[in-house]
Tab-separated table of C-alpha atoms in Angstrom:
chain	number	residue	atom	x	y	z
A	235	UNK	CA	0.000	0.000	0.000
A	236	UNK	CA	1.507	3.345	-0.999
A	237	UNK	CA	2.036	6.045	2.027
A	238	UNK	CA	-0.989	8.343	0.260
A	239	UNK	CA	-3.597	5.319	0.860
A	240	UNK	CA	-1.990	4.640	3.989
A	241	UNK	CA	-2.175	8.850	5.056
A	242	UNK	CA	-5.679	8.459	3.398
A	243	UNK	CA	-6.900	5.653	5.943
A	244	UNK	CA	-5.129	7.072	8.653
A	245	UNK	CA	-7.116	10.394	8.183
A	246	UNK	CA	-10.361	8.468	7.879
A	247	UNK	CA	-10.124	6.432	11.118
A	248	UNK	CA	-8.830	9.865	12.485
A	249	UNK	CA	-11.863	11.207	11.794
A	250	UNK	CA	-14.419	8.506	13.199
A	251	UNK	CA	-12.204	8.337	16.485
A	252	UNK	CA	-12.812	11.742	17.257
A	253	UNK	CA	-16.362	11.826	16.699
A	254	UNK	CA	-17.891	11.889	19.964
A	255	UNK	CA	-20.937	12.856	21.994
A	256	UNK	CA	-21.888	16.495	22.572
A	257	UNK	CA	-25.332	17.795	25.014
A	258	UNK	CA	-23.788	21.248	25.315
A	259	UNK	CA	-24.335	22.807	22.128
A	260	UNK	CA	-25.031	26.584	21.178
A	261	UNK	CA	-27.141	28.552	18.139
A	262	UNK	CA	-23.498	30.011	17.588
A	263	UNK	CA	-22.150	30.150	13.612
A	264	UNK	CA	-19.414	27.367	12.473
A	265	UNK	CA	-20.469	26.587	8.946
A	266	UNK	CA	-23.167	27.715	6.421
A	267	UNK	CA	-26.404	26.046	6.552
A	268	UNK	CA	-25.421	25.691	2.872
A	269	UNK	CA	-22.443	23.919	3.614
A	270	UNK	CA	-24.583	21.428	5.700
A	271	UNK	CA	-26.610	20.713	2.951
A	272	UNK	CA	-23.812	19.915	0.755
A	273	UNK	CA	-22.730	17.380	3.819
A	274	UNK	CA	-26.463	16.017	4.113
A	275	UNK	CA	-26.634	15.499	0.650
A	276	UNK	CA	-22.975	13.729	-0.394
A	277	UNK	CA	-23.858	11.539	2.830
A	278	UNK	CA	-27.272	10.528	1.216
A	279	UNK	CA	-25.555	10.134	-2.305
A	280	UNK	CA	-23.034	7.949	-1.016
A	281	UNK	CA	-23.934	5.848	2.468
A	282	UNK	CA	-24.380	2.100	0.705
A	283	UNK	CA	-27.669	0.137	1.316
A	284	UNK	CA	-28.990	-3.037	1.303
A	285	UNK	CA	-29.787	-4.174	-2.664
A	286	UNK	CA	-29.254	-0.239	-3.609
A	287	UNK	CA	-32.230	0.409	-2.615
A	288	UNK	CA	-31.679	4.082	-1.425
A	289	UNK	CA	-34.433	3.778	1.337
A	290	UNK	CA	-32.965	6.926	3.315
A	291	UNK	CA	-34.909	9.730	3.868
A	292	UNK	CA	-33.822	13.103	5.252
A	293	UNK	CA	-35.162	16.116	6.840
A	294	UNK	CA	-32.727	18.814	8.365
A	295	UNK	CA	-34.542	21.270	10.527
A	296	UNK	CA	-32.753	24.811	10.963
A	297	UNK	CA	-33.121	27.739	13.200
A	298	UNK	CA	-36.838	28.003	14.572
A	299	UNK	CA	-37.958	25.109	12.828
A	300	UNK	CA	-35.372	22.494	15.145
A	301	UNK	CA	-36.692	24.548	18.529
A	302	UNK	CA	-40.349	23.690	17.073
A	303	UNK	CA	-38.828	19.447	17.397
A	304	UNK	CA	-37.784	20.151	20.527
A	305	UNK	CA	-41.037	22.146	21.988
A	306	UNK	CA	-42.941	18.898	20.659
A	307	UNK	CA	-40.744	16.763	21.879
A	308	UNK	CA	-40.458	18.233	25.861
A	309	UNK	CA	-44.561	18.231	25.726
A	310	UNK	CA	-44.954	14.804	24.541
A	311	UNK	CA	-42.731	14.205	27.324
A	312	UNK	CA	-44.654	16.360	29.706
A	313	UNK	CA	-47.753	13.978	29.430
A	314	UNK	CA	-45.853	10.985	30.024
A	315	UNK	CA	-43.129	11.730	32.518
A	316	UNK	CA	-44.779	12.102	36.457
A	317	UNK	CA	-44.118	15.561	37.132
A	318	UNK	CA	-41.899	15.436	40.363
A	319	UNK	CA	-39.154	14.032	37.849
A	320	UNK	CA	-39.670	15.860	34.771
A	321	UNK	CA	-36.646	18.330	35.385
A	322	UNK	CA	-34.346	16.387	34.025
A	323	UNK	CA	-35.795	15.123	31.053
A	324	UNK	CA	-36.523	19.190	30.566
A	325	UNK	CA	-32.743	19.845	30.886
A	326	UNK	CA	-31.623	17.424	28.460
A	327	UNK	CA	-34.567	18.444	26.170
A	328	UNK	CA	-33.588	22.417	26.398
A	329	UNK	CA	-29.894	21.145	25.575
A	330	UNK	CA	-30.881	19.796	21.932
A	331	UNK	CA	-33.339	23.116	21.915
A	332	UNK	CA	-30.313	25.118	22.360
A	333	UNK	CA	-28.690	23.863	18.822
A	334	UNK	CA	-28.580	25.476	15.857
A	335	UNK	CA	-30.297	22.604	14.081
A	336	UNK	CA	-31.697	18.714	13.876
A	337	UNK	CA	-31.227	16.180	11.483
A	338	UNK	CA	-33.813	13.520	11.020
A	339	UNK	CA	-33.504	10.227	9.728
A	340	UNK	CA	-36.180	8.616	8.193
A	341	UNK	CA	-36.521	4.926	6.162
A	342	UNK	CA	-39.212	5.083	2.836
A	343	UNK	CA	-41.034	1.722	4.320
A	344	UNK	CA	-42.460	1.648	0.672
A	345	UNK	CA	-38.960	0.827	-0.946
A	346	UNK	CA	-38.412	-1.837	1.653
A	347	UNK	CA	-41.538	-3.061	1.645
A	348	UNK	CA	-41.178	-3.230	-2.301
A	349	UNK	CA	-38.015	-5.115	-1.810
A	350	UNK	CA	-39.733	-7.834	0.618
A	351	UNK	CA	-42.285	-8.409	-2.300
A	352	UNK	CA	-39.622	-8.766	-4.955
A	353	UNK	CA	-37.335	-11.130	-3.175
A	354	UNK	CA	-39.763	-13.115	-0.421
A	355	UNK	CA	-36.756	-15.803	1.044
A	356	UNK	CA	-34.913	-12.226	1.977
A	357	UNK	CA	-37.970	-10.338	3.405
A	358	UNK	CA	-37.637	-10.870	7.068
A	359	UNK	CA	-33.832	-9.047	6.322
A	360	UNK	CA	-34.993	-6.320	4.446
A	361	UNK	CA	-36.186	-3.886	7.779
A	362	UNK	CA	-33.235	-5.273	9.505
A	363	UNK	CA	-30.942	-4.132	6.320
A	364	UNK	CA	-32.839	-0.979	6.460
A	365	UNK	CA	-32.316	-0.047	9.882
A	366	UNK	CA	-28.267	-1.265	9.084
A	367	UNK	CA	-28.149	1.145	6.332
A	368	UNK	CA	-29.284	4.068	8.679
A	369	UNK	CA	-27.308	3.433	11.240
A	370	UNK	CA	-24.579	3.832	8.593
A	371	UNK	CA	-26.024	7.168	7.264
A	372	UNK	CA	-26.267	8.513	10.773
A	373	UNK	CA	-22.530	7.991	11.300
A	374	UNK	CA	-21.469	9.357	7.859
A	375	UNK	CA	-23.353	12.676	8.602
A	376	UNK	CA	-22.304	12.436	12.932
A	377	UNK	CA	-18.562	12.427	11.746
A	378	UNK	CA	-18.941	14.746	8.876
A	379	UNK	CA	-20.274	17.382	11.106
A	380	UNK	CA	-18.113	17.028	13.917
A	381	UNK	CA	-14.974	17.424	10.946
A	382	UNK	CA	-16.708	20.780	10.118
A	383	UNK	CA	-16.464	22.042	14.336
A	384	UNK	CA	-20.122	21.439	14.913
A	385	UNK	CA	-21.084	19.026	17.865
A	386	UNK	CA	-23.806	16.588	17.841
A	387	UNK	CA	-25.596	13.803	19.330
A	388	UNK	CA	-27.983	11.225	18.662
A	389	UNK	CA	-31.087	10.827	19.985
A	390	UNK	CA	-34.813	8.474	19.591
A	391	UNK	CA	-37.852	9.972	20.948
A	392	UNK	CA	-39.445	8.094	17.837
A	393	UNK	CA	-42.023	6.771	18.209
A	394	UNK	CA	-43.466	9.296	20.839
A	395	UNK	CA	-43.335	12.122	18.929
A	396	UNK	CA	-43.863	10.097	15.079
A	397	UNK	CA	-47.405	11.357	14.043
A	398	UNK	CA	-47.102	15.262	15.445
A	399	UNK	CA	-43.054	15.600	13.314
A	400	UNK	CA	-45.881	13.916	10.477
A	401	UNK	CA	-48.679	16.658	10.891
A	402	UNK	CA	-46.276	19.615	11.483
A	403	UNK	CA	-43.505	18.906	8.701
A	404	UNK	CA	-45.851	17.222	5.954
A	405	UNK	CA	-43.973	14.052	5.798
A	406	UNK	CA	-45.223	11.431	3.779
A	407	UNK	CA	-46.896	8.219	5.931
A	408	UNK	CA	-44.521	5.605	4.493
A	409	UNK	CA	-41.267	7.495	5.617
A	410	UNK	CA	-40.691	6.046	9.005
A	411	UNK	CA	-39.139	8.139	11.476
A	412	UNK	CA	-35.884	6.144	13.139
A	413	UNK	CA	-33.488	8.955	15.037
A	414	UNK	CA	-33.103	12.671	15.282
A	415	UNK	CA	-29.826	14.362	15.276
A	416	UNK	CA	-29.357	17.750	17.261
A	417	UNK	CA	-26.513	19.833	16.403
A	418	UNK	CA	-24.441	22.938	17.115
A	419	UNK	CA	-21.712	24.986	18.550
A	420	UNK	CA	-20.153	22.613	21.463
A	421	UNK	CA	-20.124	24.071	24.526
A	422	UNK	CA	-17.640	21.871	26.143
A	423	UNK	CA	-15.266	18.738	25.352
A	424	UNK	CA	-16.601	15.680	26.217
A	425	UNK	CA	-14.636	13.514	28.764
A	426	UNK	CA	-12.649	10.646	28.400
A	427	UNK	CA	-14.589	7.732	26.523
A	428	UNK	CA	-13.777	4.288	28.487
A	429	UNK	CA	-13.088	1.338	26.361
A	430	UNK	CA	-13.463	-2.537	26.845
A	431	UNK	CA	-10.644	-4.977	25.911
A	432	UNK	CA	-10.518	-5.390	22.488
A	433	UNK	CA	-9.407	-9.005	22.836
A	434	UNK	CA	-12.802	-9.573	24.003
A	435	UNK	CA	-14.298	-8.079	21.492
A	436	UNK	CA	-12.241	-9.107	18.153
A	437	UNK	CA	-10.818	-12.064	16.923
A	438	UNK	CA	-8.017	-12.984	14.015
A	439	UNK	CA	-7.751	-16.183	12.427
């Protein structure tokens, strides 16, 4: 392997070892909202699926529109959380609120659904491939971000809050909503991550 690929690599793992957790996070400028787009949209491009099937579904909400997510959010709460110990769950809420922004991930259950039709001895796989592939999507965007100075974290208040993000955001029934990405300026560095033992973990042969 030539020293480019290997400086390549190298700056790839880089970059998904430092992407980490972040709850502090301010409205404060680091990139465009354009630029974020651009990020969003290689990341949807390019993040492989399951058959090609392209079942990803985004919707970034900026500004007012990701404190709107997160005023929804805290009341669906409110009804369901007893109120002596809704403070924290207000906190953390108010946290996200305090971003300059929310990604949300969504999976076109027509497109799998399609696939399960087309190719019955695979159709038990094809939500779990689905799920796979957005789990891949989320980290693609996560580390993207963070590479750009913004700070984010990943969160799933679906269902709770599924058929009100619907109603207020016009998104089709078949997209199906599976985690919701708050970002912005961090507020503070995250602590030291703790690890297990990798021998437990991997094996060569």
């Amino acid at each position: 392997m030539s020293n480019n690929a290997v400086e390549k690599s190298n700056a790839f793992l880089k970059a998904v070892k430092e992407r980490r957790t972040y709850y502090g996070l301010s409205k404060g400028t680091v990139i465009s909202n354009e630029r974020i787009q651009e990020i969003v949209n290689e990341a949807v491009k390019y993040t492989p699926s399951a058959f090609n099937s392209q079942s990803a579904r985004v919707v970034v909400l900026f500004g007012d529109q990701s404190d709107k997510l997160w005023s929804i959010t805290k009341e669906t709460l409110r009804k369901i959380v007893p109120a002596g110990s809704f403070a924290p769950t207000e906190e953390r809420i108010n946290g996200f609120s305090n971003g300059s922004g929310t990604v949300l991930f969504f999976e076109d259950q027509t497109v799998v659904e399609g696939l399960q039709a087309q190719f019955a001895s695979y159709a038990d796989n094809f939500p779990i491939w689905s799920n796979q592939s957005s789990g891949m999507l989320q980290l693609v965007v996560w580390t993207a971000l963070e590479q750009e100075g913004l700070g984010a974290s990943l969160q799933h208040y679906n269902p709770l809050i599924n058929d009100e993000v619907a109603q207020t955001w016009n998104i089709p029934s078949e997209w199906k909503l599976i985690a919701q990405m708050p970002f912005g300026k961090p507020t503070f560095v995250p602590g030291d991550k703790e690890f297990q033992p990798l021998e437990d973990r991997v094996r060569f042969i």
